[in-house]
Amino acid sequence: MNTSVSTSSSAAAGRPLPCIAVLATGGTIAGSAADAANTAGYQAGVIGVAQLLAAVPGLDAVARIHAEQVASIDSKDMSLALWSTLAQRVNELLASDDIDGVVITHGTDTLEETAYLLQLTVKSAKPCVLTAAMRPATALSADGPLNLLNAVTLAASEAAAGQGVLVAFNNRIHCARDVAKFSTYAVDAFQSPEIGALGWVQDGRVEFQRRALRPHTVDAPFSANVPWPQVEIVTSYAGVSRAAVEALVAAGVDGLVVAGTGNGSIHGALQQALAEAASKGVPVVRASRVGSGHVMHNGAAKDDALGFVSSGTLSPYKSRVLLLLALAAGMTDKASLQHVFDTF
Ligand code: ASP
């Protein structure tokens, strides 16, 4: 176990405060409702980055802030084009000697996908931290300001360097690869199932209790500056038909992820349709809809015979991110793809 602690004490030590770029993309953290008791019927992504920062007392004692509004969306509408724009801007900023770290404010709905995308496409060891909120900025007990303060504190800390892309949420530090949203309403909405958080941030103090083992950022051979392939997700459930797979293959899909039941098991009708897709050269990744655990290679679905790649511990949504990046990088054969899923 690796434990490292840092505090935001560089000003006290006479050094200039770190300069952190805050890139705002929208989300509930920038949401506004008609009254303070409203935490569900609000509009996401309407409050600008200057107002978000102004709501955080004490931020100027933690870091110098460079702020940019990259987008103003509800993250349910995140697009591949915006992923390219965001990754490019993060890479430009982190390549600058003037910037010590990046914080991205994001909606919670697709945060886990964007975080993993950046984990594989940011080419810097400087800190890159995503944060969000479950309550809009106008709500009683809004969680956004403290999450943003903690995210900047984390990005400004030496301990966060080289740890990959991180998510600061509700005082916890999560690894971008492991984290997922697990509640539709609770303030403690994010978990890293099985594995747990990497550490915590509280009252200006950052502590890591472990490190991510999988290669990331500077050690990942992927780029988001690409013509994106089309990769879709299908789900296995009682009574599922072949219709979705047949329609997607007919539409020319470049890759498929199946959210199987249990240990990635797949209803016979769907499995047959997916095996036919694989035999036509469409890469198929077998994941699980369960939300934790892993999908072992050559398990119940006999991957090698059916032509499937197994996802390991990646959820269907993160499997799709990795399959998008791998296909965009020209890795299309099953052996290369299985290696990618076993590695990243
Ligand atoms: N729908 C919102 C979004 O993802 C939810 C949130 O941010 O909590 O942008």
GROMACS .gro file of C-alpha atoms and ligand atoms in nm:
model
  353
    1MET     CA    1   0.000   0.000   0.000
    2ASN     CA    2   0.125   0.343  -0.095
    3THR     CA    3   0.030   0.646   0.113
    4SER     CA    4   0.127   1.000   0.029
    5VAL     CA    5  -0.003   1.317   0.185
    6SER     CA    6   0.016   1.674   0.070
    7THR     CA    7  -0.132   2.001   0.184
    8SER     CA    8  -0.186   2.324  -0.009
    9SER     CA    9   0.092   2.502   0.178
   10SER     CA   10   0.306   2.632  -0.108
   11ALA     CA   11   0.203   2.994  -0.036
   12ALA     CA   12   0.314   2.954   0.324
   13ALA     CA   13   0.646   2.812   0.200
   14GLY     CA   14   0.701   3.123  -0.015
   15ARG     CA   15   0.646   2.950  -0.352
   16PRO     CA   16   0.385   3.085  -0.595
   17LEU     CA   17   0.060   2.894  -0.578
   18PRO     CA   18   0.012   2.632  -0.851
   19CYS     CA   19  -0.185   2.750  -1.155
   20ILE     CA   20  -0.484   2.524  -1.221
   21ALA     CA   21  -0.691   2.541  -1.540
   22VAL     CA   22  -1.062   2.490  -1.467
   23LEU     CA   23  -1.248   2.374  -1.778
   24ALA     CA   24  -1.625   2.390  -1.742
   25THR     CA   25  -1.850   2.168  -1.955
   26GLY     CA   26  -2.191   2.211  -1.785
   27GLY     CA   27  -2.377   1.952  -1.577
   28THR     CA   28  -2.576   1.980  -1.258
   29ILE     CA   29  -2.284   2.155  -1.090
   30ALA     CA   30  -2.376   2.441  -1.327
   31GLY     CA   31  -2.749   2.376  -1.292
   32SER     CA   32  -3.017   2.624  -1.193
   33ALA     CA   33  -3.367   2.572  -1.051
   34ALA     CA   34  -3.652   2.809  -0.975
   35ASP     CA   35  -3.629   2.752  -0.599
   36ALA     CA   36  -3.372   2.626  -0.350
   37ALA     CA   37  -3.568   2.314  -0.249
   38ASN     CA   38  -3.565   2.187  -0.607
   39THR     CA   39  -3.295   1.924  -0.658
   40ALA     CA   40  -3.448   1.729  -0.948
   41GLY     CA   41  -3.645   1.959  -1.179
   42TYR     CA   42  -3.367   2.200  -1.277
   43GLN     CA   43  -3.181   2.290  -1.593
   44ALA     CA   44  -2.824   2.157  -1.612
   45GLY     CA   45  -2.532   2.345  -1.763
   46VAL     CA   46  -2.661   2.703  -1.750
   47ILE     CA   47  -2.429   2.870  -1.496
   48GLY     CA   48  -2.095   2.994  -1.631
   49VAL     CA   49  -1.751   2.904  -1.500
   50ALA     CA   50  -1.691   3.249  -1.343
   51GLN     CA   51  -2.002   3.209  -1.127
   52LEU     CA   52  -1.904   2.852  -1.031
   53LEU     CA   53  -1.565   2.975  -0.912
   54ALA     CA   54  -1.714   3.276  -0.730
   55ALA     CA   55  -1.923   3.035  -0.519
   56VAL     CA   56  -1.610   2.872  -0.372
   57PRO     CA   57  -1.474   3.065  -0.072
   58GLY     CA   58  -1.101   3.026  -0.016
   59LEU     CA   59  -1.018   2.904  -0.364
   60ASP     CA   60  -0.762   3.178  -0.416
   61ALA     CA   61  -0.565   3.046  -0.118
   62VAL     CA   62  -0.531   2.707  -0.290
   63ALA     CA   63  -0.436   2.794  -0.648
   64ARG     CA   64  -0.421   3.057  -0.916
   65ILE     CA   65  -0.708   2.979  -1.153
   66HIS     CA   66  -0.718   2.993  -1.531
   67ALA     CA   67  -1.084   2.938  -1.629
   68GLU     CA   68  -1.235   2.832  -1.962
   69GLN     CA   69  -1.591   2.746  -2.066
   70VAL     CA   70  -1.544   2.451  -2.304
   71ALA     CA   71  -1.915   2.362  -2.327
   72SER     CA   72  -2.247   2.418  -2.148
   73ILE     CA   73  -2.429   2.087  -2.178
   74ASP     CA   74  -2.619   1.832  -1.977
   75SER     CA   75  -2.367   1.548  -1.989
   76LYS     CA   76  -2.637   1.305  -2.107
   77ASP     CA   77  -2.575   1.479  -2.440
   78MET     CA   78  -2.195   1.431  -2.441
   79SER     CA   79  -2.068   1.371  -2.795
   80LEU     CA   80  -1.759   1.215  -2.948
   81ALA     CA   81  -1.679   1.550  -3.111
   82LEU     CA   82  -1.681   1.722  -2.772
   83TRP     CA   83  -1.458   1.446  -2.631
   84SER     CA   84  -1.205   1.529  -2.905
   85THR     CA   85  -1.224   1.902  -2.827
   86LEU     CA   86  -1.192   1.847  -2.453
   87ALA     CA   87  -0.901   1.604  -2.475
   88GLN     CA   88  -0.717   1.834  -2.713
   89ARG     CA   89  -0.762   2.135  -2.484
   90VAL     CA   90  -0.652   1.939  -2.176
   91ASN     CA   91  -0.339   1.824  -2.362
   92GLU     CA   92  -0.260   2.178  -2.481
   93LEU     CA   93  -0.296   2.323  -2.131
   94LEU     CA   94  -0.096   2.051  -1.957
   95ALA     CA   95   0.183   2.092  -2.213
   96SER     CA   96   0.218   2.455  -2.108
   97ASP     CA   97   0.478   2.548  -1.843
   98ASP     CA   98   0.224   2.797  -1.706
   99ILE     CA   99  -0.029   2.530  -1.606
  100ASP     CA  100   0.029   2.286  -1.318
  101GLY     CA  101  -0.292   2.086  -1.342
  102VAL     CA  102  -0.642   2.073  -1.489
  103VAL     CA  103  -0.986   2.044  -1.329
  104ILE     CA  104  -1.289   1.964  -1.544
  105THR     CA  105  -1.640   2.034  -1.417
  106HIS     CA  106  -1.881   1.784  -1.576
  107GLY     CA  107  -2.227   1.637  -1.542
  108THR     CA  108  -2.249   1.320  -1.336
  109ASP     CA  109  -2.439   1.116  -1.597
  110THR     CA  110  -2.149   1.041  -1.831
  111LEU     CA  111  -1.861   1.154  -1.610
  112GLU     CA  112  -1.726   0.798  -1.579
  113GLU     CA  113  -1.703   0.769  -1.960
  114THR     CA  114  -1.527   1.104  -2.010
  115ALA     CA  115  -1.290   1.030  -1.722
  116TYR     CA  116  -1.182   0.697  -1.875
  117LEU     CA  117  -1.154   0.857  -2.222
  118LEU     CA  118  -0.914   1.115  -2.075
  119GLN     CA  119  -0.730   0.849  -1.872
  120LEU     CA  120  -0.631   0.694  -2.206
  121THR     CA  121  -0.574   1.010  -2.416
  122VAL     CA  122  -0.420   1.275  -2.188
  123LYS     CA  123  -0.044   1.275  -2.248
  124SER     CA  124   0.086   1.431  -1.929
  125ALA     CA  125   0.179   1.325  -1.577
  126LYS     CA  126   0.042   1.653  -1.439
  127PRO     CA  127  -0.281   1.618  -1.240
  128CYS     CA  128  -0.610   1.601  -1.431
  129VAL     CA  129  -0.919   1.588  -1.208
  130LEU     CA  130  -1.290   1.572  -1.290
  131THR     CA  131  -1.560   1.683  -1.053
  132ALA     CA  132  -1.937   1.731  -1.059
  133ALA     CA  133  -2.237   1.771  -0.832
  134MET     CA  134  -2.563   1.594  -0.760
  135ARG     CA  135  -2.746   1.912  -0.659
  136PRO     CA  136  -2.778   2.221  -0.878
  137ALA     CA  137  -2.588   2.535  -0.785
  138THR     CA  138  -2.911   2.701  -0.665
  139ALA     CA  139  -3.003   2.419  -0.420
  140LEU     CA  140  -2.998   2.420  -0.041
  141SER     CA  141  -2.678   2.237   0.057
  142ALA     CA  142  -2.545   2.239  -0.298
  143ASP     CA  143  -2.250   1.997  -0.317
  144GLY     CA  144  -2.079   2.161  -0.616
  145PRO     CA  145  -1.871   2.430  -0.440
  146LEU     CA  146  -1.702   2.191  -0.195
  147ASN     CA  147  -1.647   1.932  -0.469
  148LEU     CA  148  -1.485   2.203  -0.684
  149LEU     CA  149  -1.267   2.324  -0.396
  150ASN     CA  150  -1.154   1.966  -0.330
  151ALA     CA  151  -1.089   1.904  -0.701
  152VAL     CA  152  -0.868   2.214  -0.726
  153THR     CA  153  -0.692   2.118  -0.401
  154LEU     CA  154  -0.624   1.773  -0.549
  155ALA     CA  155  -0.506   1.909  -0.884
  156ALA     CA  156  -0.275   2.152  -0.703
  157SER     CA  157  -0.119   1.877  -0.491
  158GLU     CA  158   0.211   1.709  -0.573
  159ALA     CA  159   0.059   1.378  -0.465
  160ALA     CA  160  -0.177   1.375  -0.765
  161ALA     CA  161   0.102   1.387  -1.025
  162GLY     CA  162   0.141   1.061  -1.216
  163GLN     CA  163  -0.177   0.909  -1.070
  164GLY     CA  164  -0.370   0.922  -1.398
  165VAL     CA  165  -0.701   1.097  -1.440
  166LEU     CA  166  -0.881   1.131  -1.109
  167VAL     CA  167  -1.237   1.202  -0.997
  168ALA     CA  168  -1.285   1.414  -0.684
  169PHE     CA  169  -1.635   1.364  -0.550
  170ASN     CA  170  -1.783   1.384  -0.202
  171ASN     CA  171  -1.435   1.401  -0.045
  172ARG     CA  172  -1.318   1.082  -0.215
  173ILE     CA  173  -1.053   1.043  -0.486
  174HIS     CA  174  -1.144   0.783  -0.748
  175CYS     CA  175  -0.944   0.633  -1.036
  176ALA     CA  176  -1.101   0.722  -1.373
  177ARG     CA  177  -1.094   0.355  -1.479
  178ASP     CA  178  -1.279   0.223  -1.177
  179VAL     CA  179  -1.534   0.488  -1.087
  180ALA     CA  180  -1.904   0.475  -1.177
  181LYS     CA  181  -2.224   0.650  -1.079
  182PHE     CA  182  -2.434   0.430  -0.852
  183SER     CA  183  -2.719   0.653  -0.735
  184THR     CA  184  -2.975   0.861  -0.921
  185TYR     CA  185  -3.011   1.106  -0.630
  186ALA     CA  186  -2.770   1.058  -0.339
  187VAL     CA  187  -2.490   1.309  -0.282
  188ASP     CA  188  -2.251   1.014  -0.236
  189ALA     CA  189  -2.329   0.897  -0.590
  190PHE     CA  190  -1.992   0.764  -0.707
  191GLN     CA  191  -1.820   0.438  -0.615
  192SER     CA  192  -1.527   0.233  -0.737
  193PRO     CA  193  -1.687  -0.111  -0.688
  194GLU     CA  194  -1.475  -0.401  -0.556
  195ILE     CA  195  -1.163  -0.185  -0.549
  196GLY     CA  196  -1.265   0.127  -0.358
  197ALA     CA  197  -1.145   0.485  -0.379
  198LEU     CA  198  -0.776   0.575  -0.421
  199GLY     CA  199  -0.785   0.815  -0.129
  200TRP     CA  200  -0.953   1.123   0.005
  201VAL     CA  201  -0.934   1.501   0.008
  202GLN     CA  202  -1.060   1.711   0.299
  203ASP     CA  203  -0.988   2.054   0.447
  204GLY     CA  204  -0.693   2.116   0.214
  205ARG     CA  205  -0.537   1.778   0.279
  206VAL     CA  206  -0.488   1.509   0.015
  207GLU     CA  207  -0.414   1.147   0.097
  208PHE     CA  208  -0.365   0.857  -0.144
  209GLN     CA  209  -0.390   0.509   0.003
  210ARG     CA  210  -0.313   0.315  -0.318
  211ARG     CA  211  -0.221   0.364  -0.685
  212ALA     CA  212  -0.385   0.249  -1.007
  213LEU     CA  213  -0.189  -0.043  -1.157
  214ARG     CA  214  -0.308  -0.030  -1.520
  215PRO     CA  215  -0.108   0.188  -1.764
  216HIS     CA  216  -0.262   0.527  -1.839
  217THR     CA  217  -0.200   0.878  -1.978
  218VAL     CA  218   0.163   0.893  -2.101
  219ASP     CA  219   0.175   0.511  -2.117
  220ALA     CA  220  -0.144   0.468  -2.322
  221PRO     CA  221  -0.109   0.465  -2.704
  222PHE     CA  222  -0.445   0.625  -2.780
  223SER     CA  223  -0.566   0.958  -2.918
  224ALA     CA  224  -0.904   1.132  -2.913
  225ASN     CA  225  -0.804   1.339  -3.215
  226VAL     CA  226  -0.940   1.079  -3.458
  227PRO     CA  227  -1.223   1.006  -3.698
  228TRP     CA  228  -1.445   0.815  -3.457
  229PRO     CA  229  -1.573   0.466  -3.545
  230GLN     CA  230  -1.930   0.370  -3.457
  231VAL     CA  231  -1.947   0.143  -3.152
  232GLU     CA  232  -2.279   0.058  -2.990
  233ILE     CA  233  -2.392  -0.135  -2.682
  234VAL     CA  234  -2.658  -0.405  -2.679
  235THR     CA  235  -2.795  -0.569  -2.364
  236SER     CA  236  -2.891  -0.927  -2.282
  237TYR     CA  237  -3.215  -0.983  -2.091
  238ALA     CA  238  -3.506  -1.227  -2.073
  239GLY     CA  239  -3.673  -1.259  -2.411
  240VAL     CA  240  -3.420  -1.043  -2.599
  241SER     CA  241  -3.431  -1.075  -2.979
  242ARG     CA  242  -3.166  -1.054  -3.253
  243ALA     CA  243  -3.328  -0.742  -3.395
  244ALA     CA  244  -3.095  -0.478  -3.249
  245VAL     CA  245  -2.776  -0.659  -3.355
  246GLU     CA  246  -2.911  -0.726  -3.704
  247ALA     CA  247  -3.010  -0.359  -3.746
  248LEU     CA  248  -2.673  -0.233  -3.623
  249VAL     CA  249  -2.475  -0.468  -3.847
  250ALA     CA  250  -2.693  -0.369  -4.144
  251ALA     CA  251  -2.622  -0.003  -4.056
  252GLY     CA  252  -2.248  -0.070  -4.078
  253VAL     CA  253  -2.150  -0.057  -3.708
  254ASP     CA  254  -1.772  -0.084  -3.651
  255GLY     CA  255  -1.787  -0.259  -3.315
  256LEU     CA  256  -2.031  -0.392  -3.057
  257VAL     CA  257  -2.025  -0.428  -2.680
  258VAL     CA  258  -2.271  -0.663  -2.519
  259ALA     CA  259  -2.385  -0.595  -2.163
  260GLY     CA  260  -2.438  -0.958  -2.067
  261THR     CA  261  -2.606  -1.100  -1.759
  262GLY     CA  262  -2.399  -1.228  -1.464
  263ASN     CA  263  -2.045  -1.322  -1.572
  264GLY     CA  264  -2.115  -1.186  -1.921
  265SER     CA  265  -2.352  -1.468  -2.015
  266ILE     CA  266  -2.569  -1.395  -2.318
  267HIS     CA  267  -2.918  -1.514  -2.415
  268GLY     CA  268  -2.888  -1.779  -2.688
  269ALA     CA  269  -3.069  -1.574  -2.955
  270LEU     CA  270  -2.855  -1.267  -2.895
  271GLN     CA  271  -2.536  -1.474  -2.869
  272GLN     CA  272  -2.605  -1.632  -3.208
  273ALA     CA  273  -2.660  -1.290  -3.368
  274LEU     CA  274  -2.340  -1.156  -3.209
  275ALA     CA  275  -2.137  -1.460  -3.320
  276GLU     CA  276  -2.261  -1.401  -3.675
  277ALA     CA  277  -2.160  -1.035  -3.648
  278ALA     CA  278  -1.814  -1.138  -3.525
  279SER     CA  279  -1.778  -1.385  -3.813
  280LYS     CA  280  -1.848  -1.093  -4.052
  281GLY     CA  281  -1.558  -0.900  -3.896
  282VAL     CA  282  -1.745  -0.681  -3.646
  283PRO     CA  283  -1.547  -0.684  -3.317
  284VAL     CA  284  -1.767  -0.792  -3.025
  285VAL     CA  285  -1.671  -0.726  -2.662
  286ARG     CA  286  -1.847  -0.926  -2.392
  287ALA     CA  287  -1.905  -0.728  -2.072
  288SER     CA  288  -2.156  -0.754  -1.787
  289ARG     CA  289  -2.452  -0.541  -1.688
  290VAL     CA  290  -2.403  -0.636  -1.319
  291GLY     CA  291  -2.198  -0.329  -1.223
  292SER     CA  292  -1.912  -0.496  -1.037
  293GLY     CA  293  -1.685  -0.798  -1.068
  294HIS     CA  294  -1.517  -0.916  -1.388
  295VAL     CA  295  -1.594  -1.104  -1.709
  296MET     CA  296  -1.339  -1.380  -1.742
  297HIS     CA  297  -1.208  -1.480  -2.083
  298ASN     CA  298  -1.340  -1.811  -2.216
  299GLY     CA  299  -1.607  -1.828  -1.949
  300ALA     CA  300  -1.957  -1.958  -2.006
  301ALA     CA  301  -1.983  -1.795  -2.348
  302LYS     CA  302  -1.664  -1.963  -2.492
  303ASP     CA  303  -1.513  -1.648  -2.636
  304ASP     CA  304  -1.261  -1.808  -2.866
  305ALA     CA  305  -1.518  -2.024  -3.046
  306LEU     CA  306  -1.764  -1.737  -3.079
  307GLY     CA  307  -1.505  -1.473  -3.174
  308PHE     CA  308  -1.564  -1.249  -2.871
  309VAL     CA  309  -1.326  -1.031  -2.669
  310SER     CA  310  -1.383  -1.034  -2.291
  311SER     CA  311  -1.397  -0.704  -2.101
  312GLY     CA  312  -1.233  -0.803  -1.770
  313THR     CA  313  -1.330  -0.546  -1.508
  314LEU     CA  314  -1.452  -0.278  -1.749
  315SER     CA  315  -1.822  -0.195  -1.750
  316PRO     CA  316  -2.006  -0.200  -2.086
  317TYR     CA  317  -1.977   0.181  -2.101
  318LYS     CA  318  -1.604   0.187  -2.036
  319SER     CA  319  -1.558  -0.112  -2.269
  320ARG     CA  320  -1.716   0.098  -2.540
  321VAL     CA  321  -1.469   0.382  -2.472
  322LEU     CA  322  -1.173   0.143  -2.500
  323LEU     CA  323  -1.312  -0.025  -2.811
  324LEU     CA  324  -1.366   0.316  -2.975
  325LEU     CA  325  -1.006   0.418  -2.904
  326ALA     CA  326  -0.857   0.083  -3.005
  327LEU     CA  327  -1.048   0.071  -3.336
  328ALA     CA  328  -0.957   0.435  -3.405
  329ALA     CA  329  -0.592   0.336  -3.349
  330GLY     CA  330  -0.625   0.064  -3.614
  331MET     CA  331  -0.639  -0.233  -3.375
  332THR     CA  332  -0.909  -0.447  -3.530
  333ASP     CA  333  -0.808  -0.813  -3.497
  334LYS     CA  334  -0.935  -1.012  -3.201
  335ALA     CA  335  -0.591  -1.089  -3.053
  336SER     CA  336  -0.487  -0.721  -3.051
  337LEU     CA  337  -0.819  -0.618  -2.901
  338GLN     CA  338  -0.801  -0.885  -2.628
  339HIS     CA  339  -0.449  -0.764  -2.546
  340VAL     CA  340  -0.579  -0.407  -2.520
  341PHE     CA  341  -0.860  -0.515  -2.286
  342ASP     CA  342  -0.618  -0.722  -2.076
  343THR     CA  343  -0.380  -0.424  -2.049
  344PHE     CA  344  -0.578  -0.100  -2.014
  345ASP     N1  345  -2.797   1.530  -1.614
  345ASP     C1  346  -2.690   1.591  -1.538
  345ASP     C2  347  -2.564   1.583  -1.622
  345ASP     O1  348  -2.508   1.477  -1.631
  345ASP     C3  349  -2.673   1.522  -1.409
  345ASP     C4  350  -2.565   1.574  -1.321
  345ASP     O2  351  -2.477   1.647  -1.360
  345ASP     O3  352  -2.566   1.532  -1.202
  345ASP     O4  353  -2.522   1.681  -1.680
   0.00000   0.00000   0.00000
